[in-house]
Coordinates of C-alpha atoms and ligand atoms in Angstrom, one line a residue:
X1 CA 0.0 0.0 0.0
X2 CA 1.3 3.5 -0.6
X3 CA 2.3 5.7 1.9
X4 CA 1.0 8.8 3.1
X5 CA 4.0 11.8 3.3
X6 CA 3.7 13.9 6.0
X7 CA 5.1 17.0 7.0
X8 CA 4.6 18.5 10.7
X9 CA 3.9 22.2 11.5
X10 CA 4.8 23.5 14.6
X11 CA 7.4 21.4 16.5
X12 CA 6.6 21.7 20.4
X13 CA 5.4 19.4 22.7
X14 CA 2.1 17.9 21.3
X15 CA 4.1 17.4 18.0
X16 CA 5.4 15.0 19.5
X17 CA 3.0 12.9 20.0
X18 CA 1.5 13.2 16.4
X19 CA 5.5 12.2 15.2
X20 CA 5.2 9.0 17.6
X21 CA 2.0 8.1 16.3
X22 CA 3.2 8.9 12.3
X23 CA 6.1 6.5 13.1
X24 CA 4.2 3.8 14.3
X25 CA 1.5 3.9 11.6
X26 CA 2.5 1.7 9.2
X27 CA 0.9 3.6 6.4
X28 CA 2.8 6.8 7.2
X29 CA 5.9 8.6 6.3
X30 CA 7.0 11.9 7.8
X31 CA 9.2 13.6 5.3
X32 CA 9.4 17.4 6.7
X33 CA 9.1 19.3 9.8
X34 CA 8.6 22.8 10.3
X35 CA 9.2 25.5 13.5
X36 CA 9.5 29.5 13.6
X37 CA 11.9 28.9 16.1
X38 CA 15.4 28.5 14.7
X39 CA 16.7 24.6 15.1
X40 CA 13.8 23.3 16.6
X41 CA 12.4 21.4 14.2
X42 CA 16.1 20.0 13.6
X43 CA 16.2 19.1 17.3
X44 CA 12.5 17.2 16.9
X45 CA 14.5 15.7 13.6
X46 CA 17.6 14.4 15.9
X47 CA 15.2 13.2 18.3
X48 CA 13.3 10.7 16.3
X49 CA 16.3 9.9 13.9
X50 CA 14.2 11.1 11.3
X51 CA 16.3 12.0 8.0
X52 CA 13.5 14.8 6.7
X53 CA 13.9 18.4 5.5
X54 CA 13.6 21.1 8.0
X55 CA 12.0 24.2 7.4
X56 CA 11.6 27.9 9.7
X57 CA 9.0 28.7 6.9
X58 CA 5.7 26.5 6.8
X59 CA 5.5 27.9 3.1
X60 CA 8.4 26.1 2.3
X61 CA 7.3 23.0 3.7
X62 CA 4.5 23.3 1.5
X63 CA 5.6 24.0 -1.6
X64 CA 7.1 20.0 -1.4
X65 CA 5.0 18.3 -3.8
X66 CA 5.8 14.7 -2.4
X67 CA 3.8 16.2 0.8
X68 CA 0.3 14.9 1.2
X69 CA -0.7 15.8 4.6
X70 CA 0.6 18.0 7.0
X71 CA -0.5 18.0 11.0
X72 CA -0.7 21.8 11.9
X73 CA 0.8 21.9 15.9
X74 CA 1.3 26.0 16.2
X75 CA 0.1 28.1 18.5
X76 CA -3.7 28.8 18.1
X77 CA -3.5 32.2 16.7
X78 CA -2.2 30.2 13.2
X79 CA -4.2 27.3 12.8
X80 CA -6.6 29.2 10.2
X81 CA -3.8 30.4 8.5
X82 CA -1.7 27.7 8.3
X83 CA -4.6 25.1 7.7
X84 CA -6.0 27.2 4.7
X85 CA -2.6 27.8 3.2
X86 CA -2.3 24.1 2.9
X87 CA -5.4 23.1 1.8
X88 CA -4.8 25.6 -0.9
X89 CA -1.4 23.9 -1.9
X90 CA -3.2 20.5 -2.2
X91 CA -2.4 18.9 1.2
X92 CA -5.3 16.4 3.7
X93 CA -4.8 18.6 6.8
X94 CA -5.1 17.2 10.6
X95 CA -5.5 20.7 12.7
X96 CA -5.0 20.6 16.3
X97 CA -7.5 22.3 18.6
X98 CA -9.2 24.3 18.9
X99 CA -10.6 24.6 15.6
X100 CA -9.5 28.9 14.8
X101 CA -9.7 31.9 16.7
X102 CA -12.8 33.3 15.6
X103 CA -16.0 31.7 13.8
X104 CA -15.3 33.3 11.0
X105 CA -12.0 31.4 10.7
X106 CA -13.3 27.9 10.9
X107 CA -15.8 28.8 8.1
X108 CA -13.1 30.1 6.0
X109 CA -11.8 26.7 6.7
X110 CA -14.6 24.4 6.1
X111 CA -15.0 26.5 2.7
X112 CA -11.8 26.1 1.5
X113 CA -11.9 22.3 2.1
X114 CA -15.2 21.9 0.5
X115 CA -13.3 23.8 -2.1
X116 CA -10.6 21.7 -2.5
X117 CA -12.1 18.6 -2.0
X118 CA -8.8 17.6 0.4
X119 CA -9.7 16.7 4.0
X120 CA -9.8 18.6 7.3
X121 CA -10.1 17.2 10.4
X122 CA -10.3 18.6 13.6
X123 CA -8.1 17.4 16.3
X124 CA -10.9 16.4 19.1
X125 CA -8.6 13.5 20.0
X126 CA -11.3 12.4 23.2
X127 CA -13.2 10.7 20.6
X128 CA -10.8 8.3 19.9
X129 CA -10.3 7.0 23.6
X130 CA -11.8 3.4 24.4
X131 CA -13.7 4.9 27.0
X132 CA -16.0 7.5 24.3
X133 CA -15.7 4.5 21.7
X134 CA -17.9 2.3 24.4
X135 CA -19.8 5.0 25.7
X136 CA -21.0 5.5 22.7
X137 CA -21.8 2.0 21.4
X138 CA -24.3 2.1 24.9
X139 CA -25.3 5.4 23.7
X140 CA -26.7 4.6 20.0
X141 CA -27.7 1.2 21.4
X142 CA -30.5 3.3 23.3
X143 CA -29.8 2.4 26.8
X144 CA -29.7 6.2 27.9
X145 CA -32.7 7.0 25.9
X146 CA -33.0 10.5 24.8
X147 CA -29.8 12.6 26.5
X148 CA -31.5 15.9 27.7
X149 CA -28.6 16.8 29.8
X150 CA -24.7 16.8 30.3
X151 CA -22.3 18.3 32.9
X152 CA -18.3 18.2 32.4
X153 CA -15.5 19.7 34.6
X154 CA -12.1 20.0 34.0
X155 CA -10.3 21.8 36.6
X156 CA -7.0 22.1 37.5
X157 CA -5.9 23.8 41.2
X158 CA -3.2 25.4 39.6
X159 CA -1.8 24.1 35.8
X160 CA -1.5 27.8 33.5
X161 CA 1.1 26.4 31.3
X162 CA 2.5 29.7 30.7
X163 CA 4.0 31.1 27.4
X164 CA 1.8 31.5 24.4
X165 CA -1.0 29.1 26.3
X166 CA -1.5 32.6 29.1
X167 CA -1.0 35.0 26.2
X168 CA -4.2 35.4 24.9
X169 CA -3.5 36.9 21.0
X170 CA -1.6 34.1 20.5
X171 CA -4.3 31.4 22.6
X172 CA -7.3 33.1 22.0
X173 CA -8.2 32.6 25.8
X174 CA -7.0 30.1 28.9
X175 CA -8.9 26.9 30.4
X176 CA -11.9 27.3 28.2
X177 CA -10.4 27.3 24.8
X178 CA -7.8 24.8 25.8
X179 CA -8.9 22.0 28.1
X180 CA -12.6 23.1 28.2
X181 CA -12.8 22.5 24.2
X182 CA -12.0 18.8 24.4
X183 CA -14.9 18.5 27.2
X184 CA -17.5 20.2 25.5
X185 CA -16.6 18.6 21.9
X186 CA -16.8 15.0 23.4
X187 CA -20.0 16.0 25.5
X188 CA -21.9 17.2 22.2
X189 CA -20.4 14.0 19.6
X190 CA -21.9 11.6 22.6
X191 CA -25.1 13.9 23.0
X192 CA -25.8 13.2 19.3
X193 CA -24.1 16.7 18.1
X194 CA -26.7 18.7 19.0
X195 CA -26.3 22.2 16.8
X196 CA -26.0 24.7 20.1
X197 CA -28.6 27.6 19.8
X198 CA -27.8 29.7 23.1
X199 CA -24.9 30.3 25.5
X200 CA -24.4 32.2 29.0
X201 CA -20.8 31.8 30.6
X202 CA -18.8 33.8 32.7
X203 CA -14.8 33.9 32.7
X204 CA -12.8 34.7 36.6
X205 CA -9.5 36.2 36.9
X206 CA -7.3 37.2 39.8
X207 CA -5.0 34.4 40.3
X208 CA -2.7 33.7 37.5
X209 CA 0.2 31.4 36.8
X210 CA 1.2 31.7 40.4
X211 CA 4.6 30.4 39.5
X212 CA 6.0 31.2 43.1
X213 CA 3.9 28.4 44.4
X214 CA 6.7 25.6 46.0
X215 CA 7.1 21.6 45.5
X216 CA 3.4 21.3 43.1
X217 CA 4.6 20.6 39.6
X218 CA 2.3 20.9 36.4
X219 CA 2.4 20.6 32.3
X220 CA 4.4 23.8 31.0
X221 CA 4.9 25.3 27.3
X222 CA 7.9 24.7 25.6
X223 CA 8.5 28.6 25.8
X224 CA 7.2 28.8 29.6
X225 CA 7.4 32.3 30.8
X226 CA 5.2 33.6 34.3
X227 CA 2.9 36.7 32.4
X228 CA -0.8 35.9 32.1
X229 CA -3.8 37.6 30.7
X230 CA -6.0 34.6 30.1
X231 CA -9.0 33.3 32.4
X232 CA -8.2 31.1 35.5
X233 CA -11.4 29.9 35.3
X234 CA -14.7 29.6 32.6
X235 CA -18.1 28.4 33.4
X236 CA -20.6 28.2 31.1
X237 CA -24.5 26.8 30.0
X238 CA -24.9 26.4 26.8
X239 CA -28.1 25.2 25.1
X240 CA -29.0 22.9 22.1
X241 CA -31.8 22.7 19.2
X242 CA -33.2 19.9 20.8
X243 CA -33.4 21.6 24.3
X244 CA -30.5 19.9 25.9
X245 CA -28.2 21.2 28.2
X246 CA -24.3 21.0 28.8
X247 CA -22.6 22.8 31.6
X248 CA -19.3 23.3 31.6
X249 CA -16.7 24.6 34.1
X250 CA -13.1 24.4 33.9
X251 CA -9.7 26.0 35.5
X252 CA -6.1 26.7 35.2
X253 CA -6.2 28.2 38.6
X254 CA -8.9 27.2 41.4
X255 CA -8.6 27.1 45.0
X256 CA -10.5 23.5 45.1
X257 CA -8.8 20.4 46.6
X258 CA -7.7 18.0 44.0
X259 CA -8.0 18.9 40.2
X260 CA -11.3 17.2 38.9
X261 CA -11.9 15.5 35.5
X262 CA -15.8 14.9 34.4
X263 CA -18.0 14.0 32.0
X264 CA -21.8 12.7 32.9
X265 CA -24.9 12.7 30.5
X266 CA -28.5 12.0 31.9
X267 CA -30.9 10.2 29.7
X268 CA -34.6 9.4 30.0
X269 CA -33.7 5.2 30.6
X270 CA -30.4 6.0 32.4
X271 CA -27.4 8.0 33.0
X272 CA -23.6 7.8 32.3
X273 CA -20.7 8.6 33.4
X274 CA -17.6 8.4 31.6
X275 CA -14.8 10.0 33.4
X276 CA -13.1 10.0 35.7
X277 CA -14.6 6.0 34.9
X278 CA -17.4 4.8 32.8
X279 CA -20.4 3.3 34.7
X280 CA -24.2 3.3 33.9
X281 CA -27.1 4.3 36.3
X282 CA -30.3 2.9 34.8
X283 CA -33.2 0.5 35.9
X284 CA -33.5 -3.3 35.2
X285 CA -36.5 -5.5 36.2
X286 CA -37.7 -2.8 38.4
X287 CA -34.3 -2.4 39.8
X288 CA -32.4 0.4 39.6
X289 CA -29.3 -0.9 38.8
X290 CA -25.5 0.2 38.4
X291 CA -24.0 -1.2 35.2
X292 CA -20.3 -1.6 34.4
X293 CA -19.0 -2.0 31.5
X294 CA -15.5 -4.3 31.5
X295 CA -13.0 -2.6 28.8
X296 CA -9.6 -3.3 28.9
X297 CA -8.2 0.6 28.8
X298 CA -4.3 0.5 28.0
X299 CA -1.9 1.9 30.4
X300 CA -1.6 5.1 28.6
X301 CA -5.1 6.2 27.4
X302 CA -3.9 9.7 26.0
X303 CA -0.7 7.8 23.8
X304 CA -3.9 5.4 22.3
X305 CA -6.2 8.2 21.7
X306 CA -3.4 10.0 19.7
X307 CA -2.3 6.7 17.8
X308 CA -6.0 6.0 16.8
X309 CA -6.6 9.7 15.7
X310 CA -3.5 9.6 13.6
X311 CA -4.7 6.8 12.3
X312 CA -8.1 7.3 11.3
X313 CA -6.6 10.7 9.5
X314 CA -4.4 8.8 7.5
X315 CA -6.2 6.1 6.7
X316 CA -9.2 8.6 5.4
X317 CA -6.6 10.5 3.4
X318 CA -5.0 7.9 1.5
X319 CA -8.5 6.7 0.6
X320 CA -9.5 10.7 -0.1
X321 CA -12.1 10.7 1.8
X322 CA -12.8 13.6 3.7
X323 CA -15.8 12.0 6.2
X324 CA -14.0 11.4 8.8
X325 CA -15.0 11.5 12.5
X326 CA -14.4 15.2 13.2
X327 CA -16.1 17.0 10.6
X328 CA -15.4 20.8 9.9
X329 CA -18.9 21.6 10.7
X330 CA -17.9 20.2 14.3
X331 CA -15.1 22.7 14.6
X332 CA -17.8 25.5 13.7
X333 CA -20.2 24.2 16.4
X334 CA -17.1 24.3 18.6
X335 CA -15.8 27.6 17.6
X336 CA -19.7 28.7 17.7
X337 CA -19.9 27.7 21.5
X338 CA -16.2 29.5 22.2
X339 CA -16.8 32.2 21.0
X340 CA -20.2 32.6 22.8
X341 CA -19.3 31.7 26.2
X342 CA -16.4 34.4 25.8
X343 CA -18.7 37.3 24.2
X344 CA -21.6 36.4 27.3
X345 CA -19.0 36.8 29.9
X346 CA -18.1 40.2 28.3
X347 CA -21.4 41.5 28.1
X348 CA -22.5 39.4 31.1
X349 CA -25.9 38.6 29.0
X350 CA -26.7 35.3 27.2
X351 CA -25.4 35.2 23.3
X352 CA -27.8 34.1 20.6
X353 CA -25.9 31.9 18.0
X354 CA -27.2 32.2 14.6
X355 CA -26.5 29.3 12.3
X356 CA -27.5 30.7 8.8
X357 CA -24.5 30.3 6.8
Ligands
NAD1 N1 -5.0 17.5 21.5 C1 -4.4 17.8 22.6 O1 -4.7 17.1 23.6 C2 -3.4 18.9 22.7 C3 -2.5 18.9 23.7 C4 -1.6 20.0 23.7 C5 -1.6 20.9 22.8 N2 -2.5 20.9 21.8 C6 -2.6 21.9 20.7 O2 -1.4 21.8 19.9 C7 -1.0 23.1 19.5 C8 0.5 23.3 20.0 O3 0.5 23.1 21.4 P1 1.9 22.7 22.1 O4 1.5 22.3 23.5 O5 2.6 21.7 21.3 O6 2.7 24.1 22.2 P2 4.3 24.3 22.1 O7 4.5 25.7 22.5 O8 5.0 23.2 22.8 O9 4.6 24.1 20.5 C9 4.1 25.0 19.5 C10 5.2 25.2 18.5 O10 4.6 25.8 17.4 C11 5.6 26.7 16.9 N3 5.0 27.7 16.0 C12 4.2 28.7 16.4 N4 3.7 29.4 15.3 C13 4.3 28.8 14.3 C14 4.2 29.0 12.9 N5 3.5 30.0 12.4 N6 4.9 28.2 12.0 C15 5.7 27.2 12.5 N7 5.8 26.9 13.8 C16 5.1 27.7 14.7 C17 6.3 27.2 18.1 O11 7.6 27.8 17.9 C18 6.3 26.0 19.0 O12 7.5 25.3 18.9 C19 -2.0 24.1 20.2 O13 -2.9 24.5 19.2 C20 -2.6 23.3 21.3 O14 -3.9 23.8 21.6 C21 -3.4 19.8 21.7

């Protein structure tokens, strides 16, 4: 079978990942890497033992013909750009989240892929875990019945990451575009992707990185630096076409005991949780009963759920086809909600979202 060439765009720490997951993918090749910064998509090159061209200049990295694909790994502020640039020059693209900066962005995406015909997809990697993959068979098997409501947290007591994650025109925002994204994305695909029709949030400051704080360790850019003018926290309620609910709440700074990770949905014949583990609350022969499901989760969820996204991107664009799980009209429901929840905190009113285009 032939190969799919890669190139890689932005060569910090998540890159990584995707370059793990290229090189165990049988069907993959990576054949260039790319970073603004001087020698660091060398260094990724040296790493790996990868014998690739190195670019400074994502242009140049896309002016290879032999390139099909390209993963886009930058900072937030140049996923649109970067992403529309190489659909334009005839590359499948695989765009880390969030989807764009604005609404306006992620359409400009979505048109230029329907334009090219090439495919884009959205890197929502929580669908891709064994833990969504057999929540979901429960879901469409019926046992929750209709899914009127959802509640996720992801909080961290103090986790700012510093660099261009706390600078907000190069993030777009903190907890909420970053963590809060993956929560709400999974939430909607096992909701049925409701289109959202309403949002009210509110965004807290007054704590920042707190980078003086002794003996607590937590993830950090690649460029970590201590200045912050991003959220330490984002809640939000945001409402569907169907009526259903999801509320959200997330944190790089909270003064809570242990950092929380959640996701429950509430049907009409039972409930679920799937994290922090997956269990079922439903009733059986006039029981109400707890149900378990036994799934053999690997020991590292997050390297699995990278190595099956990669792979269901480059399966889908060696066969051309651009339906694949994470659609570009997801990123605009996404970038739809984002946006929202940010504009309701700044106006402190709930935000209509108008879905005519
Ligand atoms: N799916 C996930 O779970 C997950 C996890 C972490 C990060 N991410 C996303 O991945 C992206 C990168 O995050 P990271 O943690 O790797 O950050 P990082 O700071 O470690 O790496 C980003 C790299 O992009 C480079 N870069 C920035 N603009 C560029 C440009 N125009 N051209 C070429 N290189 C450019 C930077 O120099 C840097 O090396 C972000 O969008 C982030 O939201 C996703």
């Amino acid at each position: 079978m032939r190969k799919l060439k890669v190139g890689i765009i932005g060569t910090g720490k998540i890159a990584k990942t995707h370059i793990k997951s290229y090189l165990n993918d049988e069907n993959a090749e990576i054949v260039a890497l790319c970073d603004i910064k001087p020698g660091r998509a060398q260094e990724k090159a040296d790493m790996y033992n990868l014998k690739v061209a190195c670019f400074t200049d994502y242009k140049e990295l896309l002016k290879m013909e032999e390139i099909d694909a390209v993963s886009v790994c930058v900072w937030n502020n140049c996923h649109a750009e970067i992403t529309i640039a190489a659909l334009k020059a005839g590359k499948h693209v695989l765009c880390e989240k969030p989807p764009a900066f604005s609404v306006e962005q992620v359409y400009e995406m979505k048109r230029t892929a329907e334009q090219t015909g090439k495919l884009l997809m959205f890197g929502f990697v929580r669908r891709f875990g064994k833990d969504a993959d057999t929540a979901k068979d429960f879901i469409d098997s019926g046992m929750l019945g209709d899914i009127y409501y959802a509640k996720t947290s992801c909080i961290r007591r103090r986790g700012n990451p510093g660099g261009w994650f706390a600078d907000k025109n190069r993030s777009g925002g903190g907890p909420l575009i970053d963590l809060g994204v993956h929560m709400i994305d999974l939430a909607r695909y096992l909701m049925g992707k409701p289109q959202p029709v309403a949002v009210s949030g509110a965004t807290f400051y007054g704590i920042g990185i707190d980078a003086d704080v002794k003996n607590y360790n937590w993830y950090r850019s690649e460029d970590f630096s201590t200045q912050s003018d991003v959220e330490d926290m984002a809640t939000a309620f945001i409402r569907f076409d169907g009526g259903q609910i999801l509320h959200v709440e997330t944190s790089f700074s909270q003064n809570i005991e242990k950092d929380v990770l959640s996701l429950e949905l509430y049907g009409t014949k039972g409930g679920m949780r799937i994290y922090p583990d997956l269990k079922i609350f439903t009733k059986m022969e006039n029981y109400l009963a707890d149900v378990t499901p036994i799934v053999h989760l690997g020991n590292d969820l997050f390297t699995e759920m990278f190595q099956n996204e990669i792979h269901h991107f480059v399966t889908h664009a060696l066969d051309n086809n651009p339906n694949c799980r994470n659609m570009p009209e997801d990123g605009v429901a996404i970038m739809q909600i984002l946006e929202a929840v940010y504009q309701s905190a700044e106006t402190k009113r709930e935000v209509l979202i108008k879905n005519e285009k």
